[in-house]
mmCIF file of C-alpha atoms and ligand atoms in Angstrom:
data_model
loop_
_atom_site.group_PDB
_atom_site.id
_atom_site.type_symbol
_atom_site.label_atom_id
_atom_site.label_comp_id
_atom_site.label_asym_id
_atom_site.label_seq_id
_atom_site.Cartn_x
_atom_site.Cartn_y
_atom_site.Cartn_z
ATOM 1 C CA MET C 1449 -6.010 9.591 -0.216
ATOM 2 C CA SER C 1450 -8.992 8.503 -2.812
ATOM 3 C CA ILE C 1451 -12.412 7.776 -1.736
ATOM 4 C CA ILE C 1452 -11.468 3.867 -1.879
ATOM 5 C CA ASP C 1453 -8.757 4.230 0.102
ATOM 6 C CA ASP C 1454 -10.602 5.938 3.071
ATOM 7 C CA ALA C 1455 -13.467 3.131 2.567
ATOM 8 C CA ILE C 1456 -11.010 0.776 3.383
ATOM 9 C CA ASP C 1457 -9.719 2.828 6.262
ATOM 10 C CA TYR C 1458 -13.347 3.082 7.455
ATOM 11 C CA VAL C 1459 -14.289 -0.233 7.159
ATOM 12 C CA LYS C 1460 -11.343 -1.306 8.985
ATOM 13 C CA LYS C 1461 -12.276 0.557 12.064
ATOM 14 C CA ILE C 1462 -16.229 -0.719 11.827
ATOM 15 C CA PHE C 1463 -15.453 -4.332 11.866
ATOM 16 C CA GLU C 1464 -12.497 -4.466 14.196
ATOM 17 C CA ASN C 1465 -14.349 -6.440 17.271
ATOM 18 C CA ASP C 1466 -16.307 -8.569 14.730
ATOM 19 C CA TYR C 1467 -15.724 -12.372 15.332
ATOM 20 C CA SER C 1468 -19.310 -13.613 13.803
ATOM 21 C CA GLY C 1469 -17.995 -14.236 10.152
ATOM 22 C CA HIS C 1470 -17.982 -10.584 9.041
ATOM 23 C CA ASP C 1471 -14.431 -9.159 9.744
ATOM 24 C CA VAL C 1472 -12.878 -6.835 7.539
ATOM 25 C CA PHE C 1473 -11.584 -9.079 5.801
ATOM 26 C CA HIS C 1474 -14.620 -10.532 4.586
ATOM 27 C CA THR C 1475 -15.686 -6.760 3.299
ATOM 28 C CA LEU C 1476 -12.222 -6.647 1.734
ATOM 29 C CA ARG C 1477 -12.452 -10.174 -0.139
ATOM 30 C CA VAL C 1478 -15.684 -9.020 -1.306
ATOM 31 C CA TYR C 1479 -14.701 -5.933 -2.651
ATOM 32 C CA LYS C 1480 -11.714 -7.921 -4.800
ATOM 33 C CA THR C 1481 -14.169 -10.173 -5.859
ATOM 34 C CA ALA C 1482 -16.677 -7.548 -7.047
ATOM 35 C CA THR C 1483 -13.810 -5.595 -8.384
ATOM 36 C CA ASN C 1484 -12.889 -8.749 -10.913
ATOM 37 C CA ILE C 1485 -16.588 -9.290 -11.915
ATOM 38 C CA ALA C 1486 -17.287 -6.115 -12.680
ATOM 39 C CA CYS C 1487 -14.414 -5.861 -14.919
ATOM 40 C CA LYS C 1488 -15.444 -9.117 -17.178
ATOM 41 C CA GLU C 1489 -19.237 -7.522 -16.937
ATOM 42 C CA LYS C 1490 -18.175 -4.421 -17.862
ATOM 43 C CA ALA C 1491 -19.872 -2.621 -14.357
ATOM 44 C CA ASP C 1492 -19.230 0.979 -13.341
ATOM 45 C CA ILE C 1493 -15.811 0.177 -11.355
ATOM 46 C CA LEU C 1494 -16.542 3.194 -8.464
ATOM 47 C CA ILE C 1495 -19.679 2.082 -7.823
ATOM 48 C CA VAL C 1496 -19.220 -1.411 -7.369
ATOM 49 C CA GLN C 1497 -16.163 -0.859 -5.216
ATOM 50 C CA LEU C 1498 -17.829 1.592 -2.640
ATOM 51 C CA ALA C 1499 -20.909 -0.553 -2.507
ATOM 52 C CA SER C 1500 -19.220 -3.473 -2.026
ATOM 53 C CA LEU C 1501 -17.010 -1.747 0.487
ATOM 54 C CA LEU C 1502 -19.929 -0.564 2.309
ATOM 55 C CA HIS C 1503 -22.492 -3.188 1.728
ATOM 56 C CA ASP C 1504 -22.246 -3.994 5.752
ATOM 57 C CA VAL C 1505 -22.049 -1.318 7.323
ATOM 58 C CA ASP C 1506 -25.204 -0.917 7.972
ATOM 59 C CA ASP C 1507 -26.225 -4.303 8.433
ATOM 60 C CA LYS C 1508 -29.683 -5.258 9.769
ATOM 61 C CA LYS C 1509 -27.663 -7.975 12.311
ATOM 62 C CA LEU C 1510 -24.421 -5.609 12.520
ATOM 63 C CA SER C 1511 -25.696 -2.467 13.339
ATOM 64 C CA PRO C 1512 -29.507 -2.851 13.546
ATOM 65 C CA LEU C 1513 -29.944 1.036 14.743
ATOM 66 C CA THR C 1514 -28.614 2.525 11.504
ATOM 67 C CA TYR C 1515 -30.021 -0.499 9.005
ATOM 68 C CA GLU C 1516 -33.085 1.129 8.035
ATOM 69 C CA HIS C 1517 -32.097 4.734 6.446
ATOM 70 C CA LYS C 1518 -28.615 3.514 5.974
ATOM 71 C CA ASP C 1519 -26.836 6.045 8.201
ATOM 72 C CA LYS C 1520 -23.306 5.448 7.955
ATOM 73 C CA THR C 1521 -23.343 4.629 4.306
ATOM 74 C CA ILE C 1522 -24.678 7.544 3.757
ATOM 75 C CA LYS C 1523 -22.705 9.882 5.757
ATOM 76 C CA PHE C 1524 -19.412 8.582 4.564
ATOM 77 C CA LEU C 1525 -20.491 9.171 0.762
ATOM 78 C CA GLU C 1526 -21.827 12.579 1.748
ATOM 79 C CA SER C 1527 -18.714 13.422 3.569
ATOM 80 C CA HIS C 1528 -16.858 12.572 0.021
ATOM 81 C CA LYS C 1529 -19.355 14.872 -1.672
ATOM 82 C CA VAL C 1530 -20.462 11.968 -3.446
ATOM 83 C CA ASP C 1531 -23.305 12.885 -5.935
ATOM 84 C CA GLU C 1532 -26.885 12.200 -4.781
ATOM 85 C CA ILE C 1533 -27.528 10.410 -7.733
ATOM 86 C CA ILE C 1534 -24.937 7.674 -6.934
ATOM 87 C CA ILE C 1535 -25.741 7.357 -3.415
ATOM 88 C CA ASN C 1536 -29.001 6.277 -4.131
ATOM 89 C CA ARG C 1537 -27.539 3.989 -6.782
ATOM 90 C CA ILE C 1538 -24.983 2.603 -4.306
ATOM 91 C CA CYS C 1539 -27.939 2.495 -1.512
ATOM 92 C CA THR C 1540 -30.267 0.352 -4.038
ATOM 93 C CA ILE C 1541 -27.596 -2.130 -4.454
ATOM 94 C CA ILE C 1542 -27.013 -2.735 -0.614
ATOM 95 C CA ASP C 1543 -30.856 -2.982 -0.133
ATOM 96 C CA GLU C 1544 -30.598 -5.501 -2.534
ATOM 97 C CA VAL C 1545 -27.701 -7.484 -1.886
ATOM 98 C CA SER C 1546 -28.802 -10.102 0.907
ATOM 99 C CA PHE C 1547 -29.790 -13.444 0.742
ATOM 100 C CA ALA C 1548 -33.743 -13.607 2.001
ATOM 101 C CA GLY C 1549 -35.110 -17.180 0.965
ATOM 102 C CA LYS C 1550 -37.825 -16.887 -1.380
ATOM 103 C CA ASP C 1551 -37.794 -13.544 -1.249
ATOM 104 C CA THR C 1552 -34.053 -12.865 -2.406
ATOM 105 C CA ILE C 1553 -34.216 -10.079 -4.800
ATOM 106 C CA VAL C 1554 -32.232 -10.272 -8.129
ATOM 107 C CA PRO C 1555 -30.301 -6.819 -8.506
ATOM 108 C CA SER C 1556 -32.055 -4.206 -10.541
ATOM 109 C CA SER C 1557 -28.335 -2.805 -11.741
ATOM 110 C CA ILE C 1558 -25.478 -5.061 -13.320
ATOM 111 C CA GLU C 1559 -23.125 -3.264 -10.567
ATOM 112 C CA GLY C 1560 -25.820 -5.001 -7.795
ATOM 113 C CA LYS C 1561 -25.486 -8.323 -9.919
ATOM 114 C CA CYS C 1562 -21.654 -8.202 -8.957
ATOM 115 C CA VAL C 1563 -21.572 -7.086 -5.734
ATOM 116 C CA GLN C 1564 -24.386 -9.522 -4.709
ATOM 117 C CA ASP C 1565 -22.189 -12.363 -6.714
ATOM 118 C CA ALA C 1566 -19.182 -11.674 -4.904
ATOM 119 C CA ASP C 1567 -20.555 -11.565 -1.444
ATOM 120 C CA ARG C 1568 -22.346 -14.940 -1.844
ATOM 121 C CA LEU C 1569 -18.882 -16.069 -3.136
ATOM 122 C CA ASP C 1570 -17.751 -15.225 0.267
ATOM 123 C CA ALA C 1571 -20.227 -17.320 1.977
ATOM 124 C CA ILE C 1572 -19.527 -20.612 0.180
ATOM 125 C CA GLY C 1573 -16.710 -23.018 0.011
ATOM 126 C CA ALA C 1574 -13.420 -23.202 2.613
ATOM 127 C CA ILE C 1575 -13.912 -19.581 3.524
ATOM 128 C CA GLY C 1576 -17.699 -20.058 3.917
ATOM 129 C CA ILE C 1577 -17.569 -22.972 5.708
ATOM 130 C CA ALA C 1578 -15.230 -21.324 8.013
ATOM 131 C CA ARG C 1579 -17.818 -18.099 8.304
ATOM 132 C CA ALA C 1580 -20.483 -20.345 8.913
ATOM 133 C CA PHE C 1581 -19.102 -22.098 12.026
ATOM 134 C CA ALA C 1582 -17.642 -18.738 13.372
ATOM 135 C CA TYR C 1583 -21.260 -17.361 12.725
ATOM 136 C CA GLY C 1584 -22.844 -20.169 14.811
ATOM 137 C CA GLY C 1585 -20.360 -20.239 17.552
ATOM 138 C CA SER C 1586 -20.772 -16.642 18.156
ATOM 139 C CA HIS C 1587 -24.824 -17.259 18.367
ATOM 140 C CA ASN C 1588 -24.566 -19.778 20.542
ATOM 141 C CA ARG C 1589 -25.543 -22.381 18.263
ATOM 142 C CA GLU C 1590 -25.203 -26.066 17.829
ATOM 143 C CA ILE C 1591 -22.637 -27.610 15.028
ATOM 144 C CA TYR C 1592 -25.240 -30.465 14.126
ATOM 145 C CA LEU C 1593 -28.047 -32.000 15.883
ATOM 146 C CA PRO C 1594 -29.151 -35.123 13.952
ATOM 147 C CA ASP C 1595 -32.760 -34.746 14.818
ATOM 148 C CA ILE C 1596 -33.576 -31.406 13.491
ATOM 149 C CA GLU C 1597 -34.250 -31.078 9.784
ATOM 150 C CA PRO C 1598 -33.360 -28.145 7.818
ATOM 151 C CA LYS C 1599 -36.183 -26.288 6.849
ATOM 152 C CA LYS C 1600 -36.886 -25.867 3.103
ATOM 153 C CA ASP C 1601 -38.303 -23.026 0.738
ATOM 154 C CA MET C 1602 -38.504 -20.424 4.098
ATOM 155 C CA ASN C 1603 -39.459 -16.540 3.348
ATOM 156 C CA LYS C 1604 -37.659 -13.618 4.504
ATOM 157 C CA GLU C 1605 -39.295 -13.123 7.583
ATOM 158 C CA GLU C 1606 -39.477 -17.097 8.292
ATOM 159 C CA TYR C 1607 -35.855 -16.808 7.401
ATOM 160 C CA SER C 1608 -34.416 -14.106 9.293
ATOM 161 C CA LYS C 1609 -36.402 -15.460 12.391
ATOM 162 C CA HIS C 1610 -34.948 -19.078 11.956
ATOM 163 C CA ILE C 1611 -32.731 -20.458 14.641
ATOM 164 C CA SER C 1612 -30.868 -23.769 13.606
ATOM 165 C CA THR C 1613 -27.592 -25.611 13.384
ATOM 166 C CA THR C 1614 -24.960 -24.743 11.877
ATOM 167 C CA VAL C 1615 -25.109 -28.342 9.179
ATOM 168 C CA ASN C 1616 -28.371 -27.191 8.817
ATOM 169 C CA HIS C 1617 -27.454 -23.737 7.553
ATOM 170 C CA PHE C 1618 -25.683 -25.905 4.592
ATOM 171 C CA TYR C 1619 -29.065 -26.669 3.377
ATOM 172 C CA GLU C 1620 -30.907 -23.898 4.500
ATOM 173 C CA LYS C 1621 -28.523 -21.515 2.820
ATOM 174 C CA LEU C 1622 -25.521 -22.193 1.323
ATOM 175 C CA PHE C 1623 -26.212 -25.070 -0.928
ATOM 176 C CA LEU C 1624 -29.117 -22.484 -2.636
ATOM 177 C CA LEU C 1625 -26.197 -19.638 -3.921
ATOM 178 C CA LYS C 1626 -24.529 -21.728 -6.712
ATOM 179 C CA ASP C 1627 -27.711 -21.973 -8.702
ATOM 180 C CA MET C 1628 -28.615 -17.882 -7.289
ATOM 181 C CA MET C 1629 -25.580 -16.475 -8.965
ATOM 182 C CA ASN C 1630 -26.149 -13.988 -11.600
ATOM 183 C CA THR C 1631 -22.742 -13.601 -13.636
ATOM 184 C CA GLN C 1632 -20.870 -16.517 -15.605
ATOM 185 C CA THR C 1633 -18.108 -15.836 -13.826
ATOM 186 C CA ALA C 1634 -19.288 -16.288 -10.485
ATOM 187 C CA LYS C 1635 -21.080 -19.333 -11.419
ATOM 188 C CA THR C 1636 -17.966 -21.013 -12.612
ATOM 189 C CA ILE C 1637 -16.253 -20.379 -9.203
ATOM 190 C CA ALA C 1638 -19.561 -21.127 -7.507
ATOM 191 C CA GLU C 1639 -19.459 -24.582 -8.496
ATOM 192 C CA HIS C 1640 -15.932 -25.594 -7.670
ATOM 193 C CA ARG C 1641 -16.872 -23.928 -3.951
ATOM 194 C CA ASP C 1642 -20.232 -25.838 -3.868
ATOM 195 C CA ARG C 1643 -18.524 -29.262 -4.633
ATOM 196 C CA TYR C 1644 -15.944 -28.705 -2.081
ATOM 197 C CA MET C 1645 -18.544 -28.070 0.793
ATOM 198 C CA LYS C 1646 -20.375 -31.166 -0.225
ATOM 199 C CA SER C 1647 -17.625 -33.560 -0.286
ATOM 200 C CA TYR C 1648 -16.807 -31.400 3.327
ATOM 201 C CA LEU C 1649 -20.368 -32.370 4.543
ATOM 202 C CA SER C 1650 -19.896 -35.755 2.919
ATOM 203 C CA GLU C 1651 -16.915 -36.414 5.271
ATOM 204 C CA PHE C 1652 -18.177 -34.691 8.307
ATOM 205 C CA MET C 1653 -21.405 -37.129 8.002
ATOM 206 C CA ALA C 1654 -18.860 -40.034 7.806
ATOM 207 C CA GLU C 1655 -16.914 -39.335 10.670
ATOM 208 C CA TRP C 1656 -20.010 -38.489 12.519
ATOM 209 C CA ASN C 1657 -21.277 -42.077 12.033
ATOM 210 C CA GLY C 1658 -17.756 -43.711 12.868
ATOM 211 C CA GLU C 1659 -17.724 -44.725 9.421
ATOM 212 C CA CYS C 1660 -14.193 -43.455 8.418
HETATM 213 P P1 ADP X 2282 -23.657 -11.973 4.255
HETATM 214 O O1 ADP X 2282 -24.581 -10.777 3.580
HETATM 215 O O2 ADP X 2282 -22.442 -11.283 4.261
HETATM 216 O O3 ADP X 2282 -23.265 -13.045 3.880
HETATM 217 P P2 ADP X 2282 -24.737 -12.875 6.517
HETATM 218 O O4 ADP X 2282 -25.334 -12.110 7.682
HETATM 219 O O5 ADP X 2282 -25.958 -13.471 5.955
HETATM 220 O O6 ADP X 2282 -23.940 -12.127 5.528
HETATM 221 O O7 ADP X 2282 -23.747 -14.315 7.012
HETATM 222 C C1 ADP X 2282 -22.785 -13.864 7.539
HETATM 223 C C2 ADP X 2282 -21.642 -15.034 7.320
HETATM 224 O O8 ADP X 2282 -22.354 -16.087 8.444
HETATM 225 C C3 ADP X 2282 -22.131 -16.137 6.215
HETATM 226 O O9 ADP X 2282 -21.072 -16.896 5.790
HETATM 227 C C4 ADP X 2282 -23.216 -16.767 6.493
HETATM 228 O O10 ADP X 2282 -23.394 -18.081 5.718
HETATM 229 C C5 ADP X 2282 -22.838 -17.195 8.084
HETATM 230 N N1 ADP X 2282 -24.608 -17.063 8.558
HETATM 231 C C6 ADP X 2282 -25.357 -16.372 8.680
HETATM 232 N N2 ADP X 2282 -25.946 -17.364 9.186
HETATM 233 C C7 ADP X 2282 -25.999 -18.347 9.734
HETATM 234 C C8 ADP X 2282 -26.603 -19.378 10.380
HETATM 235 N N3 ADP X 2282 -28.093 -19.365 11.233
HETATM 236 N N4 ADP X 2282 -25.812 -20.318 10.685
HETATM 237 C C9 ADP X 2282 -24.750 -20.309 10.303
HETATM 238 N N5 ADP X 2282 -23.946 -19.572 9.329
HETATM 239 C C10 ADP X 2282 -24.460 -18.437 9.520
HETATM 240 NI NI1 NI X 2283 -21.074 -9.586 3.342
#
């Protein structure tokens, strides 16, 4: 078994019972998309593949106790005798991947840019819509409350503490992602997915207002 096969088995176990939009298929889509982007960008494929497969195993919300030191990521890589320099490169990619409002980081490596773009692409479009409502339901959030305005320009701390409706999440994160893509490949895909989300939300509002 290659290290990639082992990593796939590992994430299948970790995300077995997730219903919050973070099931293993999210990780597998990010892995596949990141690999495609990495080929076009001539990035280091093995680093991109390992970082994308492991990018959520120590996620702050999903694994708060291992988040700070990336215990699971490091343990997995060490048990496969991965060089310390490579482990550090993978940890940096994971550190730089997350959306954090105004404080979002542009990854310092091309490999990090590929993984960040792939993770963000999975948050938008048809699948992004499904994941957002799955997340909202699993966190007891309302679908939509017309009197609550989306909060703009949040910094990392404000964004992490903010509680809102799932429709507001489109304005607070999902519609911002198109212009935050790093690679041309991801920008092109993002434009299509963004248009689809906008048409979905206008249909949503028309139904809400009894216009169709
Ligand atoms: P990732 O880094 O994998 O995108 P997140 O934890 O930021 O992970 O989000 C997981 C999924 O849940 C994404 O599709 C995201 O858009 C969605 N999500 C995150 N926060 C909210 C929220 N407040 N309301 C609705 N969906 C959310
Ligand atoms: Ni993710």
